Amino acid sequence: MTTPSENTPSRMNSTQAWVSYLSKVELPVLANTLRQINELTDSRNSTVNELANVILNDAQLTSQVLRLSNTVFYNQTRTQVSTVSRAITLIGFDAVKSMAISSLIVDTLLKRNDRPHLLRCLARAIHAAVQARCLMPKRTEHALEEVFIGALLMNIGELAFWSCETDQATELEERLRLDEPAVEAQKAVLHTTFTEITRGLVEAWSLGPFIREVVAPGKANSMASSLVRNTVEMATVSEHGWSGPEMDKVLERLSADVGESPAAIRDQLKVNAQEATKVAVSLGIPQVTALLPGNQASATGHGAEAPVMDPALQLQILRDLTQTLAEKPDINEVCQLVIEGIHRAIGMQRVALLMSDRTGQKLIPRKVGGRGTEEWREHLVIHKDGTGPLGELLPHGTCAIHKPGKHASGVPYDRWVGKVPALVGSLTAKGRLVGLFYADNAAAGYVPSEQQLAAFSHFIQNAQLCLTLLTSDH
């Protein structure tokens, strides 16, 4: 996770200030590599080597491009590709260029942050890019990749902004959480809009004439740029399902772009959305698949559903627990297995076991697991009397799904604790609360499923059984 750097100006208050800050302070390497890749056009033979060299300079980028080169989305011949230059020859210069750009964007931004807004923007960008490429009627390779990159980068200003850890990002996140209209909130906090920042970055990073055309104000100049704008809008609208008045309007516009009936396009969109899920996984970001249409609880409007659990692993860990309990109960070993079960088999990203402190008044971390839990060891405290910012996390009964209210206060050391849905389960000894298991999904703020709760309860029962056996011995 990034922290605000030493040379962060306290507040950016114009489009130019944001463009300069994002380009020079936060993302100079990304800006440079994108510029290098975009300046290469397949007009003379030497550029094949140049493109291969830019990719080979970055080991992570090389492995991502090769992984994508072997997916059906890009490689319908299914011929195995094991070098970058072979990928360029077999799949084409433009396709490899678009793989490199999408891999770069995803890797650079996600390494820096996992804000829910960044994940949602990435999910939309990948979804729109795949849809634009699949819907594009003129099937030249260059045109296909041009619309793919156009849709991927159409909101680069917003993506770049959410990847940075600034006070203004936290402030804007808070306003959006309280349902303030997006553009007004952007103007109030950033003194500009994401659209303006995007236009600035497209120029500053030399992202090419087609993207400039896509993000320019006014009517689209070509069918391709119109298609990109409409697929980007469709990617947002589809988060609420494939039907409804807003979707109908977008379908009408896509129908004009592509020359097919709205009904035929709707059917195609659903198929392409599954393709987008596969591309997201190939890009190494399975966590955004829960945000893509078809993987959401769109009927209830409650955002994404919990991912599928791993029943085989669950069973294996439960067997290990049973065996540990049968031999010689060791509370440390049992709790470690329970944490691993909640993390890996149930699919919760962050887990903690809190136990009573010396005073007996508070619960403090004994074990933590998952990315971003380092700060918990020092700071996470829950008062047993239910006071303090996290008092609401105490479960009524043994295990529960905690659903925070819209105005939940949260804590300064962690962006999600107390503000996102979580699983909580208590441990008791002789009728007194002595411990608490807590698990959440950080940025992916979906509500855990009833199946996850049931499996969570099952694991907690094992920890409780071990504790009861130990306390009854004393």
PDB file of N, CA and C in Angstrom, residues 64-65 85 233 263 288 291 343 361 446:
ATOM      1  N   GLN A  64       3.009 -11.887 -17.899  1.00  0.00           N
ATOM      2  CA  GLN A  64       1.583 -11.573 -18.122  1.00  0.00           C
ATOM      3  C   GLN A  64       1.232 -11.659 -19.599  1.00  0.00           C
ATOM      4  N   VAL A  65       2.106 -11.073 -20.452  1.00  0.00           N
ATOM      5  CA  VAL A  65       1.838 -11.072 -21.895  1.00  0.00           C
ATOM      6  C   VAL A  65       1.812 -12.508 -22.420  1.00  0.00           C
ATOM      7  N   SER A  85       8.569 -12.564 -28.925  1.00  0.00           N
ATOM      8  CA  SER A  85       8.642 -12.311 -30.372  1.00  0.00           C
ATOM      9  C   SER A  85       7.759 -13.284 -31.154  1.00  0.00           C
ATOM     10  N   GLU A 233     -20.044   3.264 -21.152  1.00  0.00           N
ATOM     11  CA  GLU A 233     -21.268   3.581 -20.396  1.00  0.00           C
ATOM     12  C   GLU A 233     -22.035   2.308 -20.057  1.00  0.00           C
ATOM     13  N   ALA A 263     -31.945  -6.337 -29.311  1.00  0.00           N
ATOM     14  CA  ALA A 263     -32.130  -7.654 -28.663  1.00  0.00           C
ATOM     15  C   ALA A 263     -30.916  -8.548 -28.932  1.00  0.00           C
ATOM     16  N   VAL A 288     -11.619  -8.880  -9.147  1.00  0.00           N
ATOM     17  CA  VAL A 288     -12.610  -7.996  -9.777  1.00  0.00           C
ATOM     18  C   VAL A 288     -13.731  -8.780 -10.444  1.00  0.00           C
ATOM     19  N   LEU A 291     -17.164  -8.265  -9.358  1.00  0.00           N
ATOM     20  CA  LEU A 291     -17.804  -6.983  -9.665  1.00  0.00           C
ATOM     21  C   LEU A 291     -18.363  -6.947 -11.086  1.00  0.00           C
ATOM     22  N   HIS A 343      -9.646 -18.088   5.961  1.00  0.00           N
ATOM     23  CA  HIS A 343      -8.952 -17.326   4.931  1.00  0.00           C
ATOM     24  C   HIS A 343      -8.992 -18.061   3.588  1.00  0.00           C
ATOM     25  N   GLN A 361     -10.836  -6.350  30.061  1.00  0.00           N
ATOM     26  CA  GLN A 361     -11.864  -5.416  29.561  1.00  0.00           C
ATOM     27  C   GLN A 361     -11.888  -5.321  28.034  1.00  0.00           C
ATOM     28  N   TYR A 446     -18.592  -6.918  -0.552  1.00  0.00           N
ATOM     29  CA  TYR A 446     -19.853  -7.658  -0.619  1.00  0.00           C
ATOM     30  C   TYR A 446     -20.200  -8.275   0.734  1.00  0.00           C
TER      31      TYR A 446
END
